[in-house]
Amino acid sequence: MEDNILILEDENGNPVEFMVIDVYEFNDATYFAMVEVIEGSIEESDEVVIMRVDGEGDDAELVMIEDEAELDAAFNEFVRRDQEDME
């Protein structure tokens, strides 16, 4: 991960750049909060994407969170941490 940038594949296999804005532990899992880097500019999307790390070591991978309750809880934790950092 260089300069907090991750390149992930979308559902069609196309590369998409994300800037990692937070990595945190919550409810015994590790979450990444990211924003998409808009192609051709230094701007970022204002939509935060939360993904969970599944596996460990070389087998670890970022996965989309299918469970809506888990996603809401992980997002709320991100917001709480962000507000705490602003204070």
Short mmCIF file of N, CA and C in Angstrom, two decimals:
data_model
loop_
_atom_site.label_atom_id
_atom_site.label_comp_id
_atom_site.label_asym_id
_atom_site.label_seq_id
_atom_site.Cartn_x
_atom_site.Cartn_y
_atom_site.Cartn_z
N MET A 1 0.87 -1.18 0.00
CA MET A 1 0.00 0.00 0.00
C MET A 1 0.90 1.22 0.00
N GLU A 2 0.98 1.89 -1.12
CA GLU A 2 1.83 3.05 -1.26
C GLU A 2 1.01 4.32 -1.12
N ASP A 3 1.48 5.25 -0.28
CA ASP A 3 0.80 6.53 -0.06
C ASP A 3 -0.67 6.34 0.29
N ASN A 4 -0.97 5.29 1.04
CA ASN A 4 -2.34 4.98 1.46
C ASN A 4 -3.27 4.71 0.29
N ILE A 5 -2.75 4.30 -0.85
CA ILE A 5 -3.57 3.98 -2.02
C ILE A 5 -3.61 2.47 -2.21
N LEU A 6 -4.82 1.96 -2.36
CA LEU A 6 -5.04 0.55 -2.69
C LEU A 6 -5.70 0.49 -4.05
N ILE A 7 -5.32 -0.48 -4.85
CA ILE A 7 -5.98 -0.70 -6.13
C ILE A 7 -6.74 -2.00 -6.02
N LEU A 8 -8.05 -1.89 -6.10
CA LEU A 8 -8.94 -3.05 -6.03
C LEU A 8 -9.62 -3.24 -7.37
N GLU A 9 -10.23 -4.39 -7.57
CA GLU A 9 -10.98 -4.64 -8.80
C GLU A 9 -12.46 -4.49 -8.55
N ASP A 10 -13.15 -3.85 -9.51
CA ASP A 10 -14.60 -3.76 -9.41
C ASP A 10 -15.22 -5.07 -9.89
N GLU A 11 -16.55 -5.13 -9.94
CA GLU A 11 -17.22 -6.38 -10.30
C GLU A 11 -16.93 -6.83 -11.73
N ASN A 12 -16.40 -5.92 -12.57
CA ASN A 12 -16.06 -6.27 -13.95
C ASN A 12 -14.56 -6.52 -14.13
N GLY A 13 -13.81 -6.53 -13.03
CA GLY A 13 -12.38 -6.78 -13.11
C GLY A 13 -11.55 -5.55 -13.44
N ASN A 14 -12.17 -4.38 -13.44
CA ASN A 14 -11.45 -3.15 -13.74
C ASN A 14 -10.78 -2.61 -12.47
N PRO A 15 -9.56 -2.07 -12.59
CA PRO A 15 -8.88 -1.52 -11.41
C PRO A 15 -9.53 -0.22 -10.94
N VAL A 16 -9.68 -0.09 -9.62
CA VAL A 16 -10.24 1.12 -9.02
C VAL A 16 -9.32 1.52 -7.88
N GLU A 17 -8.89 2.80 -7.87
CA GLU A 17 -8.00 3.28 -6.82
C GLU A 17 -8.81 3.81 -5.65
N PHE A 18 -8.37 3.43 -4.44
CA PHE A 18 -8.98 3.91 -3.21
C PHE A 18 -7.90 4.48 -2.31
N MET A 19 -8.21 5.58 -1.64
CA MET A 19 -7.32 6.13 -0.62
C MET A 19 -7.83 5.64 0.73
N VAL A 20 -6.96 4.99 1.48
CA VAL A 20 -7.31 4.48 2.80
C VAL A 20 -7.28 5.66 3.78
N ILE A 21 -8.41 5.91 4.45
CA ILE A 21 -8.46 7.02 5.39
C ILE A 21 -8.46 6.56 6.84
N ASP A 22 -8.71 5.27 7.08
CA ASP A 22 -8.64 4.73 8.43
C ASP A 22 -8.60 3.21 8.36
N VAL A 23 -7.87 2.63 9.29
CA VAL A 23 -7.85 1.18 9.51
C VAL A 23 -8.06 1.00 11.00
N TYR A 24 -9.05 0.21 11.38
CA TYR A 24 -9.38 0.11 12.80
C TYR A 24 -9.93 -1.26 13.17
N GLU A 25 -9.74 -1.58 14.44
CA GLU A 25 -10.28 -2.81 15.01
C GLU A 25 -11.63 -2.48 15.64
N PHE A 26 -12.60 -3.35 15.42
CA PHE A 26 -13.94 -3.15 15.99
C PHE A 26 -14.62 -4.50 16.04
N ASN A 27 -15.14 -4.86 17.21
CA ASN A 27 -15.85 -6.13 17.39
C ASN A 27 -15.03 -7.32 16.86
N ASP A 28 -13.76 -7.37 17.25
CA ASP A 28 -12.87 -8.48 16.90
C ASP A 28 -12.62 -8.63 15.40
N ALA A 29 -12.75 -7.54 14.64
CA ALA A 29 -12.46 -7.58 13.21
C ALA A 29 -11.68 -6.32 12.85
N THR A 30 -10.99 -6.36 11.72
CA THR A 30 -10.26 -5.21 11.21
C THR A 30 -11.02 -4.66 10.01
N TYR A 31 -11.21 -3.34 10.02
CA TYR A 31 -11.95 -2.67 8.95
C TYR A 31 -11.07 -1.61 8.29
N PHE A 32 -11.27 -1.44 7.00
CA PHE A 32 -10.65 -0.36 6.23
C PHE A 32 -11.74 0.61 5.82
N ALA A 33 -11.53 1.91 6.07
CA ALA A 33 -12.42 2.95 5.57
C ALA A 33 -11.67 3.64 4.44
N MET A 34 -12.30 3.72 3.27
CA MET A 34 -11.63 4.24 2.08
C MET A 34 -12.56 5.14 1.28
N VAL A 35 -11.94 5.99 0.46
CA VAL A 35 -12.69 6.77 -0.51
C VAL A 35 -12.07 6.51 -1.88
N GLU A 36 -12.90 6.48 -2.90
CA GLU A 36 -12.41 6.24 -4.25
C GLU A 36 -11.69 7.49 -4.75
N VAL A 37 -10.54 7.27 -5.38
CA VAL A 37 -9.81 8.37 -6.01
C VAL A 37 -10.40 8.54 -7.40
N ILE A 38 -10.85 9.76 -7.69
CA ILE A 38 -11.48 10.01 -8.99
C ILE A 38 -10.39 10.06 -10.06
N GLU A 39 -10.58 9.25 -11.08
CA GLU A 39 -9.58 9.11 -12.14
C GLU A 39 -9.27 10.44 -12.81
N GLY A 40 -7.99 10.67 -13.04
CA GLY A 40 -7.56 11.86 -13.77
C GLY A 40 -7.50 13.12 -12.94
N SER A 41 -7.68 13.01 -11.62
CA SER A 41 -7.59 14.21 -10.78
C SER A 41 -7.08 13.81 -9.41
N ILE A 42 -6.83 14.81 -8.61
CA ILE A 42 -6.38 14.54 -7.24
C ILE A 42 -7.55 14.52 -6.27
N GLU A 43 -8.76 14.63 -6.81
CA GLU A 43 -9.95 14.65 -5.97
C GLU A 43 -10.32 13.24 -5.52
N GLU A 44 -11.11 13.21 -4.47
CA GLU A 44 -11.61 11.95 -3.94
C GLU A 44 -13.14 12.01 -3.92
N SER A 45 -13.75 10.85 -4.00
CA SER A 45 -15.19 10.75 -3.83
C SER A 45 -15.52 11.11 -2.39
N ASP A 46 -16.75 11.55 -2.14
CA ASP A 46 -17.15 11.83 -0.76
C ASP A 46 -17.88 10.64 -0.15
N GLU A 47 -17.93 9.53 -0.87
CA GLU A 47 -18.57 8.32 -0.37
C GLU A 47 -17.53 7.42 0.29
N VAL A 48 -17.73 7.12 1.56
CA VAL A 48 -16.81 6.26 2.30
C VAL A 48 -17.21 4.80 2.08
N VAL A 49 -16.22 4.00 1.75
CA VAL A 49 -16.42 2.56 1.56
C VAL A 49 -15.77 1.86 2.75
N ILE A 50 -16.54 1.01 3.41
CA ILE A 50 -16.03 0.23 4.54
C ILE A 50 -15.92 -1.23 4.09
N MET A 51 -14.72 -1.80 4.28
CA MET A 51 -14.51 -3.21 3.96
C MET A 51 -13.86 -3.89 5.15
N ARG A 52 -14.08 -5.18 5.28
CA ARG A 52 -13.54 -5.97 6.40
C ARG A 52 -12.40 -6.85 5.90
N VAL A 53 -11.40 -7.05 6.76
CA VAL A 53 -10.30 -7.96 6.45
C VAL A 53 -10.74 -9.37 6.88
N ASP A 54 -10.69 -10.30 5.96
CA ASP A 54 -10.95 -11.72 6.26
C ASP A 54 -9.65 -12.48 6.08
N GLY A 55 -9.38 -13.41 6.98
CA GLY A 55 -8.17 -14.20 6.91
C GLY A 55 -7.03 -13.51 7.64
N GLU A 56 -5.88 -14.17 7.62
CA GLU A 56 -4.71 -13.65 8.31
C GLU A 56 -3.47 -13.81 7.44
N GLY A 57 -2.48 -12.98 7.68
CA GLY A 57 -1.20 -13.09 6.99
C GLY A 57 -1.36 -13.01 5.48
N ASP A 58 -0.70 -13.92 4.77
CA ASP A 58 -0.74 -13.93 3.31
C ASP A 58 -2.11 -14.28 2.76
N ASP A 59 -2.98 -14.87 3.59
CA ASP A 59 -4.32 -15.24 3.16
C ASP A 59 -5.35 -14.14 3.39
N ALA A 60 -4.93 -13.01 3.98
CA ALA A 60 -5.87 -11.93 4.28
C ALA A 60 -6.33 -11.25 3.00
N GLU A 61 -7.61 -10.89 2.99
CA GLU A 61 -8.16 -10.16 1.86
C GLU A 61 -9.25 -9.23 2.34
N LEU A 62 -9.46 -8.14 1.60
CA LEU A 62 -10.55 -7.22 1.90
C LEU A 62 -11.82 -7.73 1.25
N VAL A 63 -12.91 -7.73 2.01
CA VAL A 63 -14.18 -8.20 1.48
C VAL A 63 -15.27 -7.17 1.75
N MET A 64 -16.23 -7.14 0.86
CA MET A 64 -17.40 -6.29 1.06
C MET A 64 -18.20 -6.88 2.22
N ILE A 65 -18.86 -6.02 2.96
CA ILE A 65 -19.66 -6.46 4.10
C ILE A 65 -21.09 -6.64 3.63
N GLU A 66 -21.56 -7.87 3.65
CA GLU A 66 -22.91 -8.18 3.17
C GLU A 66 -23.98 -7.92 4.22
N ASP A 67 -23.63 -8.13 5.49
CA ASP A 67 -24.58 -7.96 6.58
C ASP A 67 -24.79 -6.48 6.86
N GLU A 68 -26.02 -6.00 6.67
CA GLU A 68 -26.31 -4.58 6.82
C GLU A 68 -26.09 -4.08 8.25
N ALA A 69 -26.40 -4.90 9.23
CA ALA A 69 -26.20 -4.50 10.63
C ALA A 69 -24.72 -4.34 10.93
N GLU A 70 -23.90 -5.27 10.43
CA GLU A 70 -22.45 -5.16 10.62
C GLU A 70 -21.90 -3.92 9.93
N LEU A 71 -22.36 -3.67 8.69
CA LEU A 71 -21.90 -2.50 7.94
C LEU A 71 -22.27 -1.21 8.67
N ASP A 72 -23.50 -1.13 9.15
CA ASP A 72 -23.94 0.06 9.90
C ASP A 72 -23.09 0.27 11.15
N ALA A 73 -22.84 -0.81 11.89
CA ALA A 73 -22.05 -0.71 13.11
C ALA A 73 -20.62 -0.29 12.80
N ALA A 74 -20.02 -0.87 11.76
CA ALA A 74 -18.65 -0.53 11.38
C ALA A 74 -18.57 0.92 10.90
N PHE A 75 -19.57 1.37 10.14
CA PHE A 75 -19.59 2.76 9.68
C PHE A 75 -19.75 3.71 10.85
N ASN A 76 -20.65 3.39 11.78
CA ASN A 76 -20.85 4.25 12.95
C ASN A 76 -19.58 4.34 13.79
N GLU A 77 -18.82 3.26 13.88
CA GLU A 77 -17.54 3.29 14.59
C GLU A 77 -16.55 4.19 13.86
N PHE A 78 -16.53 4.13 12.53
CA PHE A 78 -15.67 5.02 11.75
C PHE A 78 -16.03 6.48 12.02
N VAL A 79 -17.32 6.81 12.00
CA VAL A 79 -17.77 8.19 12.25
C VAL A 79 -17.37 8.63 13.66
N ARG A 80 -17.56 7.75 14.63
CA ARG A 80 -17.19 8.08 16.01
C ARG A 80 -15.70 8.38 16.11
N ARG A 81 -14.88 7.54 15.50
CA ARG A 81 -13.43 7.75 15.51
C ARG A 81 -13.05 9.04 14.81
N ASP A 82 -13.71 9.33 13.70
CA ASP A 82 -13.42 10.55 12.94
C ASP A 82 -13.76 11.79 13.76
N GLN A 83 -14.91 11.77 14.43
CA GLN A 83 -15.31 12.90 15.26
C GLN A 83 -14.37 13.07 16.44
N GLU A 84 -13.93 11.96 17.01
CA GLU A 84 -13.00 11.99 18.13
C GLU A 84 -11.66 12.62 17.69
N ASP A 85 -11.21 12.29 16.48
CA ASP A 85 -9.97 12.85 15.97
C ASP A 85 -10.08 14.35 15.71
N MET A 86 -11.27 14.81 15.37
CA MET A 86 -11.47 16.23 15.08
C MET A 86 -11.49 17.09 16.33
N GLU A 87 -11.74 16.47 17.48
CA GLU A 87 -11.83 17.23 18.72
C GLU A 87 -10.49 17.57 19.30
#
